[in-house]
Amino acid sequence: MTSLKTFLLLSGCLALSACNADLNRLITRDAIDAPANWQEAVQVDPIDENWIDSFQSTELSSLIDRALQHNIELKQLAYDVQIKEQQLIAAQSSFFPTLDFSFSQKRSGLTEGGSATNAAAIGLDLAYELDVWGKMSDSEREAKLALMSSQATFKQARQQLAADVATAWLDIIEAKKLLNLYLQRFANAQDNHTIIESGYEKGLNEALDVYLVRNELDAEQATIEQQKTAITTAIRTLERYLGEYPKGLRAINDDLPILNSPMRTGLPKDLIERKASLNASWRDLLSANAALAYAHKSRLPSLKFTADIKDSATLANQLFSGAPFAWSLLGSLTAPIFDAGKLASAEEVARLELRQAEAQYLSDVFEAYKEVENAISEELSLKKRFESTKFAAENAKIAADLSFQQYQRGLVEYTTVLESQTRYYDAEVNAIKIQSQLAANRIQLHLALGGDFAPAETAVEEAR
């Protein structure tokens, strides 16, 4: 028996050391080849941890606070954190013995007139497994890392929700500004219609011009109705983020923000530690590592101790009558010998899932770098486009006014007026959209950088 135990222990140690050698081949965070700086020239000072303040909007701050309290999807993730907390408690309970209470009452006899007998029993059963190989420690570590991953995922979801609310808020403001512009276009078309109709009645204008201006009026009216629908749709999107019924009635009164301060991006190497989604992905990788260790050690011998104490009598009221209790103490060493490859297959699955998690982590890291680089490039491009569009709108406005004056003097056709006005209003529309895109891209850049939106706020407790 002693030689058998020695053999099992030695074989277990050899297998365990082989497993650890395989697990230690995990990639480390330091091995990520992060560039020294971003591709575009930007300000690399530490990032601003409260980007909401840069928008200088109490309305936006209030909307984000409401979303954090009432968003349904965020509450689902908060429950996931609480589930992981309970799973960790369950994993930690494996280090303690289990104590079970049992009670039974039995009556038996023969079917044809035999006398019946009664039997009652009561007992306590104690069981404890010694964590010889650290299997239960691996289970606890897996549960703890799963909890940390869930917490990081929840933090990322809060940041994403704040960004989504801000983006929806911008969409509403942009849609309302465009509606105001379309109403101006409609009013201008009405003025043109009045002037041209009057000139036609006096024989100064052609019928073609009348039909053209009427067509312009109808087109502008259709655009206005379409834009009203766009506003309602955008408001409903915001209301869903707020956890409200999507009525499309919430009032938004702010103007588009003007962001003059440069975005502080920090250094690329800081992104891995700072971004919540990357922390979640890293914890998933470590959790898969612990799961592999647990799967491997499940194939090794286990050492268990059991103890029980029992009392029996013919009737339940005779229990604890003073008779001596029966007790037993047992130590057992068990090892799997043949299971048709079930445990080996489970270990191989865990090994493949570990490599899968490693590949997923690397993919997440480089995807995060790509998002930052793209957002930086987009911001620099949008700023140049915004300046050019503003100049284009100013020039187009002058050209539109001159073309109408020349039309009234009979120097140009009305189609020239329409073309000039179309260029002007298109430039105005582009200016509004680019200004909104600048603000939206700033939000996405900050989100990509892993920055939070408020200083020192707890997460899970607020969303429970």
Coordinates of C-alpha atoms in Angstrom, one line a residue:
M1 CA 0.0 0.0 0.0
T2 CA 2.8 2.4 0.8
S3 CA 4.5 1.8 -2.5
L4 CA 1.2 2.4 -4.3
K5 CA 0.7 5.8 -2.5
T6 CA 4.3 6.7 -3.3
F7 CA 3.8 5.9 -7.0
L8 CA 0.6 7.9 -7.2
L9 CA 2.3 10.9 -5.5
L10 CA 5.3 10.8 -7.7
S11 CA 3.3 10.4 -10.9
G12 CA 1.1 13.3 -9.8
C13 CA 4.1 15.6 -9.1
L14 CA 5.6 14.8 -12.5
A15 CA 2.3 15.5 -14.3
L16 CA 1.8 18.6 -12.3
S17 CA 5.2 19.9 -13.2
A18 CA 4.6 19.2 -16.9
C19 CA 1.3 21.1 -16.6
N20 CA 3.0 24.1 -15.0
A21 CA 5.6 24.2 -17.7
D22 CA 2.9 24.4 -20.3
L23 CA 1.0 27.1 -18.4
N24 CA 4.0 29.3 -17.9
R25 CA 4.2 29.8 -21.7
L26 CA 1.5 32.5 -21.5
I27 CA 2.1 35.8 -23.1
T28 CA 2.8 38.7 -20.8
R29 CA 1.5 42.3 -21.0
D30 CA 5.1 43.5 -21.3
A31 CA 5.6 41.4 -24.4
I32 CA 3.1 43.6 -26.3
D33 CA 5.0 45.7 -28.8
A34 CA 3.5 49.1 -28.2
P35 CA 4.9 52.0 -30.2
A36 CA 6.6 54.8 -28.4
N37 CA 4.0 57.3 -29.6
W38 CA 0.9 57.6 -31.8
Q39 CA 1.3 57.9 -35.5
E40 CA -0.2 61.5 -35.7
A41 CA 1.4 64.4 -33.8
V42 CA -0.8 64.9 -30.7
Q43 CA -0.5 66.1 -27.1
V44 CA 0.6 63.1 -25.1
D45 CA -0.1 64.5 -21.7
P46 CA -2.1 62.3 -19.3
I47 CA -5.7 62.0 -20.5
D48 CA -8.5 64.0 -19.1
E49 CA -10.5 61.7 -16.7
N50 CA -13.7 63.8 -17.0
W51 CA -14.5 64.6 -20.6
I52 CA -18.0 65.6 -19.8
D53 CA -16.8 68.8 -18.3
S54 CA -15.2 69.8 -21.6
F55 CA -18.7 69.9 -23.1
Q56 CA -19.8 72.5 -20.5
S57 CA -23.4 71.2 -20.5
T58 CA -25.4 70.6 -17.3
E59 CA -28.1 69.0 -19.5
L60 CA -25.7 66.3 -20.8
S61 CA -24.4 65.6 -17.3
S62 CA -28.0 65.2 -16.0
L63 CA -28.8 62.8 -18.9
I64 CA -25.8 60.6 -18.2
D65 CA -26.5 60.5 -14.5
R66 CA -30.1 59.3 -15.3
A67 CA -28.9 56.7 -17.7
L68 CA -26.5 55.3 -15.2
Q69 CA -29.3 54.9 -12.7
H70 CA -32.0 53.5 -15.0
N71 CA -30.5 51.9 -18.1
I72 CA -31.8 48.3 -18.3
E73 CA -28.8 46.8 -20.1
L74 CA -26.4 48.2 -17.5
K75 CA -28.4 46.7 -14.7
Q76 CA -28.1 43.3 -16.4
L77 CA -24.4 43.6 -16.3
A78 CA -24.5 44.6 -12.6
Y79 CA -26.4 41.4 -11.9
D80 CA -23.7 39.5 -13.7
V81 CA -21.1 41.0 -11.3
Q82 CA -23.2 39.9 -8.3
I83 CA -23.5 36.4 -9.8
K84 CA -19.7 36.2 -10.1
E85 CA -19.4 37.3 -6.5
Q86 CA -21.5 34.4 -5.4
Q87 CA -19.6 32.0 -7.6
L88 CA -16.4 33.1 -5.9
I89 CA -18.0 32.5 -2.5
A90 CA -18.9 29.0 -3.7
A91 CA -15.4 28.3 -4.9
Q92 CA -13.9 29.5 -1.6
S93 CA -16.2 27.2 0.3
S94 CA -14.3 24.2 -1.1
F95 CA -11.5 24.9 1.4
F96 CA -13.9 24.1 4.3
P97 CA -15.3 20.8 5.4
T98 CA -19.0 20.1 4.8
L99 CA -21.3 19.0 7.7
D100 CA -24.6 17.3 6.8
F101 CA -27.4 16.4 9.2
S102 CA -29.5 13.3 8.4
F103 CA -32.7 11.8 9.9
S104 CA -34.7 8.8 8.8
Q105 CA -37.8 7.0 9.9
K106 CA -38.6 3.5 8.5
R107 CA -41.4 1.0 9.0
S108 CA -41.2 -2.4 7.4
G109 CA -43.0 -5.8 7.5
L110 CA -44.3 -8.7 5.5
T111 CA -47.3 -8.4 3.1
E112 CA -49.3 -11.3 4.6
G113 CA -49.9 -10.7 8.3
G114 CA -46.3 -10.4 9.5
S115 CA -45.5 -8.1 12.3
A116 CA -44.2 -4.6 11.3
T117 CA -40.9 -3.2 12.7
N118 CA -39.9 0.5 13.1
A119 CA -36.4 2.0 12.8
A120 CA -35.3 5.6 13.3
A121 CA -31.8 7.0 12.8
I122 CA -30.1 10.4 13.2
G123 CA -26.6 11.4 12.3
L124 CA -24.0 14.0 11.4
D125 CA -21.7 13.5 8.4
L126 CA -18.4 15.4 8.1
A127 CA -16.4 15.4 4.8
Y128 CA -13.2 17.2 3.9
E129 CA -11.0 17.1 0.8
L130 CA -7.3 18.0 1.3
D131 CA -6.1 20.4 -1.5
V132 CA -3.0 18.4 -2.2
W133 CA -2.3 19.7 -5.7
G134 CA -3.8 23.2 -5.4
K135 CA -6.9 22.2 -7.5
M136 CA -9.3 24.0 -5.3
S137 CA -6.9 27.0 -5.3
D138 CA -7.1 27.0 -9.0
S139 CA -10.9 26.9 -8.9
E140 CA -10.9 29.9 -6.5
R141 CA -8.4 31.8 -8.7
E142 CA -10.6 31.1 -11.8
A143 CA -13.7 32.4 -10.0
K144 CA -11.8 35.5 -8.7
L145 CA -10.5 36.3 -12.1
A146 CA -13.9 35.8 -13.6
L147 CA -15.3 38.3 -11.1
M148 CA -12.5 40.8 -11.9
S149 CA -13.3 40.4 -15.6
S150 CA -17.0 41.0 -15.0
Q151 CA -16.2 44.1 -13.0
A152 CA -14.0 45.5 -15.8
T153 CA -16.7 44.7 -18.3
F154 CA -19.2 46.6 -16.2
K155 CA -16.9 49.6 -16.0
Q156 CA -16.4 49.5 -19.8
A157 CA -20.2 49.3 -20.2
R158 CA -20.7 52.4 -18.0
Q159 CA -18.2 54.3 -20.2
Q160 CA -19.8 53.1 -23.3
L161 CA -23.3 54.1 -22.0
A162 CA -22.0 57.6 -21.2
A163 CA -20.6 57.9 -24.7
D164 CA -23.8 56.5 -26.3
V165 CA -25.9 59.1 -24.3
A166 CA -23.7 61.9 -25.4
T167 CA -23.7 60.8 -29.0
A168 CA -27.5 60.5 -29.0
W169 CA -27.7 64.0 -27.4
L170 CA -25.5 65.3 -30.2
D171 CA -27.6 63.6 -32.8
I172 CA -30.7 65.4 -31.5
I173 CA -29.0 68.8 -31.5
E174 CA -27.6 68.3 -35.0
A175 CA -31.1 67.2 -36.2
K176 CA -32.7 70.3 -34.7
K177 CA -30.1 72.6 -36.2
L178 CA -30.6 71.1 -39.6
L179 CA -34.4 71.5 -39.2
N180 CA -33.9 75.2 -38.5
L181 CA -31.8 75.5 -41.6
Y182 CA -34.4 73.7 -43.7
L183 CA -37.0 76.0 -42.3
Q184 CA -34.9 79.0 -43.4
R185 CA -34.5 77.4 -46.8
F186 CA -38.3 77.0 -47.0
A187 CA -38.9 80.6 -45.9
N188 CA -36.4 81.8 -48.6
A189 CA -38.1 79.7 -51.2
Q190 CA -41.4 81.3 -50.2
D191 CA -39.9 84.8 -50.6
N192 CA -38.6 83.7 -54.0
H193 CA -41.9 82.3 -55.0
T194 CA -43.7 85.6 -54.1
I195 CA -41.2 87.7 -56.1
I196 CA -41.3 85.4 -59.1
E197 CA -45.1 85.0 -59.1
S198 CA -45.4 88.8 -59.0
G199 CA -42.9 89.2 -61.8
Y200 CA -44.7 86.6 -63.9
E201 CA -48.1 88.4 -63.5
K202 CA -46.3 91.5 -64.7
G203 CA -44.8 89.7 -67.7
L204 CA -41.3 90.0 -66.4
N205 CA -40.6 86.3 -65.6
E206 CA -41.3 83.1 -67.6
A207 CA -43.7 80.3 -66.6
L208 CA -40.7 77.9 -66.3
D209 CA -39.4 80.0 -63.4
V210 CA -42.7 79.8 -61.6
Y211 CA -42.8 76.0 -61.9
L212 CA -39.1 75.8 -60.7
V213 CA -39.8 77.8 -57.6
R214 CA -43.0 75.8 -56.8
N215 CA -41.0 72.6 -57.2
E216 CA -38.4 74.1 -54.8
L217 CA -41.1 74.8 -52.2
D218 CA -42.5 71.3 -52.4
A219 CA -39.1 69.7 -52.1
E220 CA -38.2 71.9 -49.0
Q221 CA -41.5 71.0 -47.4
A222 CA -40.8 67.3 -47.8
T223 CA -37.3 67.7 -46.4
I224 CA -38.8 69.5 -43.3
E225 CA -41.2 66.6 -42.7
Q226 CA -38.4 64.1 -43.0
Q227 CA -36.2 66.0 -40.6
K228 CA -39.0 66.2 -38.0
T229 CA -39.1 62.4 -38.1
A230 CA -35.3 62.2 -37.8
I231 CA -35.6 64.3 -34.6
T232 CA -38.2 62.1 -33.1
T233 CA -36.2 59.0 -33.9
A234 CA -33.1 60.4 -32.3
I235 CA -35.0 61.4 -29.2
R236 CA -36.4 57.9 -28.9
T237 CA -32.9 56.5 -29.1
L238 CA -31.8 58.7 -26.2
E239 CA -34.9 57.8 -24.2
R240 CA -34.0 54.1 -24.5
Y241 CA -30.6 54.8 -23.1
L242 CA -32.3 56.5 -20.2
G243 CA -34.4 53.5 -19.4
E244 CA -37.6 55.4 -20.4
Y245 CA -40.5 54.5 -22.7
P246 CA -39.5 55.8 -26.2
K247 CA -42.1 58.5 -26.6
G248 CA -39.9 60.8 -28.7
L249 CA -41.0 63.8 -26.5
R250 CA -37.9 64.7 -24.4
A251 CA -36.8 68.3 -24.9
I252 CA -33.2 69.0 -25.7
N253 CA -32.2 72.6 -25.6
D254 CA -28.4 72.8 -25.9
D255 CA -26.3 73.9 -28.8
L256 CA -23.5 72.0 -30.5
P257 CA -20.4 72.2 -28.3
I258 CA -17.3 73.9 -29.6
L259 CA -14.2 72.0 -28.5
N260 CA -11.1 74.2 -28.8
S261 CA -8.8 72.4 -26.4
P262 CA -6.6 69.6 -27.8
M263 CA -7.3 66.1 -26.8
R264 CA -4.6 64.7 -24.4
T265 CA -4.0 61.1 -25.4
G266 CA -1.3 59.8 -23.1
L267 CA 1.2 57.2 -24.4
P268 CA 0.3 54.0 -26.2
K269 CA 1.9 51.8 -23.6
D270 CA -0.5 53.2 -21.0
L271 CA -3.6 52.0 -22.9
I272 CA -3.2 48.4 -22.0
E273 CA -3.4 49.1 -18.2
R274 CA -6.0 51.9 -18.5
K275 CA -8.7 50.5 -20.9
A276 CA -11.3 48.6 -19.0
S277 CA -12.2 46.2 -21.9
L278 CA -8.5 45.2 -22.2
N279 CA -8.4 44.5 -18.5
A280 CA -11.5 42.3 -18.9
S281 CA -9.9 40.5 -21.8
W282 CA -6.7 40.0 -19.8
R283 CA -8.6 38.6 -16.8
D284 CA -10.4 36.2 -19.1
L285 CA -7.0 34.9 -20.3
L286 CA -5.8 34.4 -16.8
S287 CA -9.1 32.7 -15.9
A288 CA -8.7 30.3 -18.8
N289 CA -5.2 29.6 -17.5
A290 CA -6.6 28.7 -14.1
A291 CA -9.3 26.6 -15.7
L292 CA -6.6 24.6 -17.5
A293 CA -4.7 24.0 -14.3
Y294 CA -8.0 22.8 -12.6
A295 CA -8.8 20.5 -15.5
H296 CA -5.3 19.0 -15.4
K297 CA -5.3 18.5 -11.6
S298 CA -8.7 16.8 -11.8
R299 CA -6.9 13.8 -13.3
L300 CA -4.6 13.5 -10.2
P301 CA -5.3 11.5 -7.1
S302 CA -7.5 13.1 -4.4
L303 CA -7.2 12.7 -0.7
K304 CA -10.5 12.9 1.3
F305 CA -11.5 12.5 4.9
T306 CA -14.9 11.6 6.2
A307 CA -16.3 11.2 9.7
D308 CA -19.8 10.4 10.9
I309 CA -21.6 9.9 14.2
K310 CA -25.0 8.2 14.3
D311 CA -27.7 7.1 16.7
S312 CA -30.5 4.6 16.0
A313 CA -33.6 3.3 17.8
T314 CA -36.8 1.5 17.0
L315 CA -38.8 4.8 17.5
A316 CA -37.9 8.4 16.9
N317 CA -38.6 9.4 20.5
Q318 CA -36.1 6.8 21.7
L319 CA -33.2 8.6 20.0
F320 CA -30.7 10.3 22.4
S321 CA -31.8 7.8 25.1
G322 CA -28.3 7.6 26.5
A323 CA -27.1 4.7 24.5
P324 CA -23.6 5.1 23.0
F325 CA -23.4 6.7 19.6
A326 CA -21.8 4.9 16.7
W327 CA -19.0 6.8 14.9
S328 CA -16.5 6.2 12.1
L329 CA -13.5 8.0 10.6
L330 CA -12.3 7.3 7.1
G331 CA -9.4 8.6 5.0
S332 CA -9.4 7.7 1.3
L333 CA -7.1 8.2 -1.6
T334 CA -8.8 8.0 -5.0
A335 CA -7.4 8.3 -8.5
P336 CA -9.1 8.1 -11.9
I337 CA -7.8 5.1 -13.9
F338 CA -10.2 4.6 -16.8
D339 CA -12.9 7.0 -18.0
A340 CA -12.7 6.5 -21.8
G341 CA -10.7 9.7 -22.2
K342 CA -13.3 12.0 -20.6
L343 CA -10.9 13.9 -18.3
A344 CA -8.1 14.0 -20.9
S345 CA -10.5 15.5 -23.4
A346 CA -11.7 18.1 -20.8
E347 CA -8.1 19.1 -20.2
E348 CA -7.4 19.4 -24.0
V349 CA -10.5 21.6 -24.3
A350 CA -9.3 23.8 -21.5
R351 CA -5.9 24.0 -23.2
L352 CA -7.4 25.1 -26.5
E353 CA -9.7 27.6 -24.8
L354 CA -6.6 29.1 -23.2
R355 CA -4.9 29.5 -26.5
Q356 CA -8.1 30.9 -27.9
A357 CA -8.3 33.4 -25.0
E358 CA -4.7 34.4 -25.7
A359 CA -5.4 35.1 -29.4
Q360 CA -8.6 37.0 -28.4
Y361 CA -6.5 39.2 -26.0
L362 CA -4.0 40.0 -28.7
S363 CA -6.8 40.8 -31.1
D364 CA -8.4 43.1 -28.5
V365 CA -5.2 45.0 -27.9
F366 CA -4.4 45.7 -31.5
E367 CA -8.1 46.6 -32.2
A368 CA -7.9 49.1 -29.3
Y369 CA -4.8 50.7 -30.8
K370 CA -6.5 50.8 -34.2
E371 CA -9.5 52.6 -32.7
V372 CA -7.3 55.3 -31.1
E373 CA -5.2 55.8 -34.2
N374 CA -8.3 56.1 -36.4
A375 CA -10.0 58.6 -34.0
I376 CA -6.9 60.8 -33.8
S377 CA -6.6 60.9 -37.6
E378 CA -10.4 61.6 -37.9
E379 CA -10.2 64.5 -35.5
L380 CA -7.3 66.1 -37.4
S381 CA -9.2 65.6 -40.7
L382 CA -12.5 66.9 -39.3
K383 CA -10.9 70.1 -38.0
K384 CA -9.4 70.9 -41.5
R385 CA -12.7 70.1 -43.2
F386 CA -14.6 72.3 -40.8
E387 CA -12.4 75.3 -41.5
S388 CA -12.7 74.8 -45.2
T389 CA -16.5 74.2 -45.0
K390 CA -17.0 77.5 -43.1
F391 CA -15.1 79.4 -45.8
A392 CA -17.1 77.6 -48.5
A393 CA -20.4 78.5 -46.8
E394 CA -19.4 82.2 -46.6
N395 CA -18.4 82.3 -50.2
A396 CA -21.5 80.4 -51.3
K397 CA -23.8 82.8 -49.4
I398 CA -22.3 85.8 -51.2
A399 CA -22.6 84.0 -54.6
A400 CA -26.3 83.1 -53.8
D401 CA -27.2 86.7 -53.0
L402 CA -25.5 88.0 -56.1
S403 CA -27.1 85.4 -58.4
F404 CA -30.6 86.4 -57.2
Q405 CA -29.8 90.1 -57.7
Q406 CA -28.6 89.3 -61.2
Y407 CA -31.7 87.2 -61.9
Q408 CA -33.9 90.1 -60.9
R409 CA -32.0 92.3 -63.4
G410 CA -32.5 89.6 -66.1
L411 CA -28.8 88.8 -66.3
V412 CA -29.0 85.1 -65.4
E413 CA -31.5 82.2 -65.5
Y414 CA -33.4 81.1 -62.4
T415 CA -31.6 77.8 -62.6
T416 CA -28.4 79.7 -61.8
V417 CA -30.1 81.0 -58.7
L418 CA -31.1 77.5 -57.7
E419 CA -27.6 76.2 -58.2
S420 CA -26.1 79.0 -56.1
Q421 CA -28.6 78.5 -53.3
T422 CA -28.1 74.8 -53.3
R423 CA -24.3 75.2 -53.0
Y424 CA -24.8 77.6 -50.1
Y425 CA -27.2 75.4 -48.1
D426 CA -25.2 72.3 -48.8
A427 CA -22.2 74.0 -47.3
E428 CA -24.3 75.1 -44.3
V429 CA -25.5 71.5 -43.8
N430 CA -22.0 70.2 -44.0
A431 CA -20.7 72.7 -41.5
I432 CA -23.4 71.6 -39.0
K433 CA -22.7 67.9 -39.6
I434 CA -18.9 68.3 -39.3
Q435 CA -19.2 70.3 -36.1
S436 CA -21.3 67.5 -34.7
Q437 CA -18.9 64.8 -36.0
L438 CA -16.0 66.6 -34.3
A439 CA -17.8 66.4 -30.9
A440 CA -18.9 62.8 -31.5
N441 CA -15.4 61.8 -32.6
R442 CA -13.9 63.4 -29.5
I443 CA -16.2 61.2 -27.4
Q444 CA -15.2 58.1 -29.3
L445 CA -11.5 59.0 -29.0
H446 CA -11.8 59.4 -25.3
L447 CA -13.7 56.1 -25.1
A448 CA -11.0 54.4 -27.2
L449 CA -8.3 55.7 -24.9
G450 CA -10.0 54.1 -21.9
G451 CA -10.7 57.3 -20.0
D452 CA -13.5 57.5 -17.6
F453 CA -16.1 60.3 -17.6
A454 CA -16.2 61.3 -13.9
P455 CA -13.6 61.3 -11.2
A456 CA -13.8 58.7 -8.4
E457 CA -17.2 57.2 -9.0
T458 CA -18.1 53.7 -7.8
A459 CA -19.7 51.5 -10.4
V460 CA -21.5 48.3 -9.3
E461 CA -23.2 49.8 -6.2
E462 CA -24.7 52.7 -8.3
A463 CA -26.3 50.3 -10.9
R464 CA -27.6 47.7 -8.5

